[in-house]
Coordinates of N, CA and C in Angstrom, one line a residue:
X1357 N 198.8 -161.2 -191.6 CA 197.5 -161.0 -192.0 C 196.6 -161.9 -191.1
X1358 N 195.5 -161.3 -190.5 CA 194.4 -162.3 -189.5 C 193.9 -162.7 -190.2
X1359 N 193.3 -164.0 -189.8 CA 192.4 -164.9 -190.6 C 191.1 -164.6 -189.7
X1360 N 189.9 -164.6 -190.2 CA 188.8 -164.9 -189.7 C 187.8 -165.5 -190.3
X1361 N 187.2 -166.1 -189.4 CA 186.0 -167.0 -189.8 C 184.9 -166.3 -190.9
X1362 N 184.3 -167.3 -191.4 CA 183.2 -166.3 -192.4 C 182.4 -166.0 -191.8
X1363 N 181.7 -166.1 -190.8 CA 181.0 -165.6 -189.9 C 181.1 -164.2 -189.2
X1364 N 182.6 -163.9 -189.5 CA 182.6 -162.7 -189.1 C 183.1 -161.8 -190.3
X1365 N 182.9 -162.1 -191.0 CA 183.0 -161.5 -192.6 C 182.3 -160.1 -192.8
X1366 N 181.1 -160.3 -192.7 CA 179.8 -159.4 -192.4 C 180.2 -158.4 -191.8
X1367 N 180.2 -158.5 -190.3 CA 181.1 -157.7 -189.2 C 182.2 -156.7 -189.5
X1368 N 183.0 -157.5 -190.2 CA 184.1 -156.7 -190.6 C 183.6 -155.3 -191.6
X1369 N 182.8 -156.0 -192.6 CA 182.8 -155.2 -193.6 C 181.4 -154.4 -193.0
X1370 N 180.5 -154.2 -192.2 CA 179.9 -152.8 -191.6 C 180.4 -152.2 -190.4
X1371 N 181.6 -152.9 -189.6 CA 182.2 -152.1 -188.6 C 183.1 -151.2 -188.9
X1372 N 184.0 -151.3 -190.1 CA 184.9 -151.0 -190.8 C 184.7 -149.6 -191.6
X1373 N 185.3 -148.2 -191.3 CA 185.4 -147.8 -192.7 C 186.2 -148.4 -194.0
X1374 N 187.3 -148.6 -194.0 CA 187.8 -149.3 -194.8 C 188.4 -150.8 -194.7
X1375 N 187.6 -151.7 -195.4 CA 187.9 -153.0 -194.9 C 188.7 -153.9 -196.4
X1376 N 190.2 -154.5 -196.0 CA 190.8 -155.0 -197.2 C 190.3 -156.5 -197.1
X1377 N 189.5 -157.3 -197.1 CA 189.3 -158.5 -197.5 C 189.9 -159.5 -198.4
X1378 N 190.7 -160.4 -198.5 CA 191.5 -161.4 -198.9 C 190.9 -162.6 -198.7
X1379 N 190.4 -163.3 -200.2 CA 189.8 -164.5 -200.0 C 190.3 -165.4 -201.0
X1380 N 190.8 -166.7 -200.1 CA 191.6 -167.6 -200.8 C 191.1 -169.2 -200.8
X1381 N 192.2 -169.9 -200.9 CA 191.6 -172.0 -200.6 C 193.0 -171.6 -200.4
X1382 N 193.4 -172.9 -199.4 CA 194.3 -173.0 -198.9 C 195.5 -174.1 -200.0
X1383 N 194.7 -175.0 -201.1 CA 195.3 -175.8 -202.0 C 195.6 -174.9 -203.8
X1384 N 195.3 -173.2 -203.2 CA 195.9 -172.6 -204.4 C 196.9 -172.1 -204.5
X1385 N 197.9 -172.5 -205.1 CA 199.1 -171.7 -205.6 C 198.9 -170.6 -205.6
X1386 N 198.3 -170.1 -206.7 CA 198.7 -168.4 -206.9 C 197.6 -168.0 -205.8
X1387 N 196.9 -168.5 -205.0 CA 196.8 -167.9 -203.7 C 197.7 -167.3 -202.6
X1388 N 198.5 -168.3 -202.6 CA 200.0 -168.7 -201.7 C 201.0 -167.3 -202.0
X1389 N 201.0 -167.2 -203.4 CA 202.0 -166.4 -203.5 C 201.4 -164.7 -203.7
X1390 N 200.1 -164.6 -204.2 CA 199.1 -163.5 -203.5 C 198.9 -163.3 -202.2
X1391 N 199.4 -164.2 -201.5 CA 199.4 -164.0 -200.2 C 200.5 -163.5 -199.4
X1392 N 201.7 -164.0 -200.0 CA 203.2 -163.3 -199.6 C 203.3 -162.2 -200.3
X1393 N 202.1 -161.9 -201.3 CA 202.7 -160.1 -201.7 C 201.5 -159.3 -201.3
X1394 N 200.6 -160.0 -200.5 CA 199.9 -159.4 -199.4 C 200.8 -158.9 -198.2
X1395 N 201.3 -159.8 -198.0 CA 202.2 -159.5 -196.4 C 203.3 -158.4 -196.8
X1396 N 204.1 -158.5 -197.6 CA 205.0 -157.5 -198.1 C 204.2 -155.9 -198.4
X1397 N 202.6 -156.1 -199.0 CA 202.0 -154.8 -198.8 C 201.7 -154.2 -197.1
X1398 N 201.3 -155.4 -197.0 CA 201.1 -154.6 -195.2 C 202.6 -154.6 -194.4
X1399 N 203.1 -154.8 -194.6 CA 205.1 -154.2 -194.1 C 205.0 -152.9 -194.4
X1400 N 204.6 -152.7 -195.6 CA 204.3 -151.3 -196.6 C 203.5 -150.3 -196.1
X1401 N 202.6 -150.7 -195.8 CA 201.5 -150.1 -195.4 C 201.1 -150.3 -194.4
X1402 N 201.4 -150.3 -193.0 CA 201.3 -150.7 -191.7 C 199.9 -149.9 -191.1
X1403 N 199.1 -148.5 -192.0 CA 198.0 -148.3 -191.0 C 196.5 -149.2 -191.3
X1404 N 197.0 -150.1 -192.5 CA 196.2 -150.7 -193.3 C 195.6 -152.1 -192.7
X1405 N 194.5 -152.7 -192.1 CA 194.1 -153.5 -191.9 C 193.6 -154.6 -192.8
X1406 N 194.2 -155.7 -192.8 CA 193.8 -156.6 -194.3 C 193.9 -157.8 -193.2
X1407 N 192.3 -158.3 -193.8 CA 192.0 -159.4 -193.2 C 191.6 -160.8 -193.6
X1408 N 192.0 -161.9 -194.1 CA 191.8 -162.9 -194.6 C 191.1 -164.0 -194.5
X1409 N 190.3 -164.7 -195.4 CA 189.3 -166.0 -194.8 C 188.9 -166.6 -196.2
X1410 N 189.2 -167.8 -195.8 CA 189.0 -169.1 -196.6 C 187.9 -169.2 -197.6
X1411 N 188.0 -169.1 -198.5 CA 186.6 -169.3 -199.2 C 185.9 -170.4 -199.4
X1412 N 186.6 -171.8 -199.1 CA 186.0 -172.6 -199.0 C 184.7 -173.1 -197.5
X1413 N 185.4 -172.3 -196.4 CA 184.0 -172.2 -195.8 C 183.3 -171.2 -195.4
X1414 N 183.0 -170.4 -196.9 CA 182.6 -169.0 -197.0 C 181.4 -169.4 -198.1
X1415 N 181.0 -170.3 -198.7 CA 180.0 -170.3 -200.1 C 178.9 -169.3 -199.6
X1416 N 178.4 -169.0 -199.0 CA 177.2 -168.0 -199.0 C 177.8 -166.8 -199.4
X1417 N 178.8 -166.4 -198.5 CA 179.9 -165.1 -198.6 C 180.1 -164.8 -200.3
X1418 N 180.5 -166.0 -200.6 CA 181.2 -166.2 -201.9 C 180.1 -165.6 -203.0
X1419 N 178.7 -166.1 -202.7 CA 177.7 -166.1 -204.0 C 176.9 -164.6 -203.4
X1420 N 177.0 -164.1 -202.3 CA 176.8 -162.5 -201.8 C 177.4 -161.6 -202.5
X1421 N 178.5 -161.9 -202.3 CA 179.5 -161.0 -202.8 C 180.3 -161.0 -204.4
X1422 N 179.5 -162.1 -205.0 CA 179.7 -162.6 -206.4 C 181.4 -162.6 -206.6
X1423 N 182.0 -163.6 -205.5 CA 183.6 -164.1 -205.7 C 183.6 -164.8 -207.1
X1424 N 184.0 -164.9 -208.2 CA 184.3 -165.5 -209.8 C 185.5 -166.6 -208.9
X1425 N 186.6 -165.9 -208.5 CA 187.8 -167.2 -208.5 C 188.6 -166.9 -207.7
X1426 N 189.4 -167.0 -206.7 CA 190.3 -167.0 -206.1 C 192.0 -166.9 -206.6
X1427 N 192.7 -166.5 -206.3 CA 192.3 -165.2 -205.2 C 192.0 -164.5 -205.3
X1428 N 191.3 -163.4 -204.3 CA 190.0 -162.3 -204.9 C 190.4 -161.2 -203.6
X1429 N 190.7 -160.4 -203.5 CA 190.8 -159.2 -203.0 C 189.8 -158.0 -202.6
X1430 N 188.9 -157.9 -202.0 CA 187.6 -156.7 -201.9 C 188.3 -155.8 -201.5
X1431 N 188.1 -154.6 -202.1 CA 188.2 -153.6 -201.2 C 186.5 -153.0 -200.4
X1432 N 186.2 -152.6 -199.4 CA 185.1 -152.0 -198.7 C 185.5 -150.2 -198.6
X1433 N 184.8 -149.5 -198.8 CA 184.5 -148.3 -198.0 C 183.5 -148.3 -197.6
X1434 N 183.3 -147.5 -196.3 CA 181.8 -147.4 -195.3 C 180.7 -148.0 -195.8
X1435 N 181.4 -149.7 -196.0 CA 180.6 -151.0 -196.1 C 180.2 -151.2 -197.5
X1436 N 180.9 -150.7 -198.6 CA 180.2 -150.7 -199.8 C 181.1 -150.7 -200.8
X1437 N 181.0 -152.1 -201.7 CA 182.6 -152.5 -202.3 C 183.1 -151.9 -203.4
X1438 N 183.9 -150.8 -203.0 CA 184.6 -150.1 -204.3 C 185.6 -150.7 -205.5
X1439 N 185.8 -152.0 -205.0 CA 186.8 -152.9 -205.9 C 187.3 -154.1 -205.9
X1440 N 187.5 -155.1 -206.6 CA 187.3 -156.4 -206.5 C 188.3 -156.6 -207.3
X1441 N 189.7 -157.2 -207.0 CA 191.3 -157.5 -207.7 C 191.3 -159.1 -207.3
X1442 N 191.7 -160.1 -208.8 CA 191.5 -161.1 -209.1 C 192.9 -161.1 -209.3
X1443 N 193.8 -160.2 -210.3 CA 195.1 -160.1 -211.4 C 195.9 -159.9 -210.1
X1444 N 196.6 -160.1 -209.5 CA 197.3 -159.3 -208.6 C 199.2 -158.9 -209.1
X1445 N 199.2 -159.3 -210.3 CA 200.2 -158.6 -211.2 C 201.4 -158.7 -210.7
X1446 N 201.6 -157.3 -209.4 CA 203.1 -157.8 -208.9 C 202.6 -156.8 -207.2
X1447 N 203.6 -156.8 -206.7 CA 203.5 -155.8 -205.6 C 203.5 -154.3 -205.8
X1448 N 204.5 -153.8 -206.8 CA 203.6 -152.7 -206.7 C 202.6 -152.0 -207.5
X1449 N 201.9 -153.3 -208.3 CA 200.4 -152.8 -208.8 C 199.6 -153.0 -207.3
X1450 N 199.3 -153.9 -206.7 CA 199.0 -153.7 -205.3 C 199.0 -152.7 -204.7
X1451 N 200.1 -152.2 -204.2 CA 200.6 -151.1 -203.7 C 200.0 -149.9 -204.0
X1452 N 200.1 -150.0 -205.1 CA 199.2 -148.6 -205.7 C 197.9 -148.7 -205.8
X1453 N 197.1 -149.8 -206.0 CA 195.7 -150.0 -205.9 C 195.2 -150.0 -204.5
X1454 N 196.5 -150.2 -203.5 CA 195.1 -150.0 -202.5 C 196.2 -148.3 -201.9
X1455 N 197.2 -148.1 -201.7 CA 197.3 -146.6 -201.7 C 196.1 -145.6 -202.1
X1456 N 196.2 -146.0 -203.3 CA 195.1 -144.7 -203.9 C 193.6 -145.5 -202.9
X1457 N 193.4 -146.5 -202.8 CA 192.1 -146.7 -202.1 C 192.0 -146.3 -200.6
X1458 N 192.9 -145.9 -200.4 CA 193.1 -146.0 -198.6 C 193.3 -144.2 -198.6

C-alpha cells in the first residue's frame, strides 16, 4: 500500500476515477491490523489502487472529509465519495465492499 502525504490527498481523489483511500495514526491497533487486511485485499485485487496517509498530519483533510475515527476507509468515484468503512469486520466483508465498488 503507498503512503502519501496529505498534500497529495486532493490530487489523488480528482485525478482518480476510482480512488481507495486508507486513513490511519500510526499508534492504532486496530489500524495496524486494518491494515494487514488491506494488504491481503490488494494481493486480491491487484487492478485496485489503495492508497494510504496518516491522519495525524491530515486535520484539514480529516474535518473536509468529515473522518469520525480511524481507521476510516473512503471510497471515491470520479471524485465524489460513495462510501466511508470505519467496521472493517473481516476480509472478506472488505472484499466484497470494495468488489462490488470497483
Amino acid at each position: 500500500m503507498k503512503e502519501i502525504p496529505a498534500e497529495y490527498v486532493e490530487t489523488i481523489i480528482s485525478e482518480n476515477l476510482t480512488s481507495l483511500l486508507y486513513f490511519y495514526t500510526p499508534l492504532c491497533g486496530t489500524c495496524q491490523v486494518a491494515g494487514k487486511m488491506l494488504t491481503i485485499i490488494e494481493e486480491l485485487l491487484p487492478e485496485i489502487e489503495l492508497v494510504r496517509s496518516n491522519l495525524n498530519y491530515s486535520p484539514r483533510i480529516a474535518t473536509e472529509l468529515s473522518i469520525e475515527s480511524v481507521p476510516c476507509l473512503l471510497l471515491f468515484k470520479n471524485g465524489v465519495l460513495k462510501e466511508k468503512i470505519y467496521a472493517f469486520h473481516s476480509v472478506p466483508f472488505l472484499y466484497d465492499k470494495i468488489k462490488e465498488f470497483i
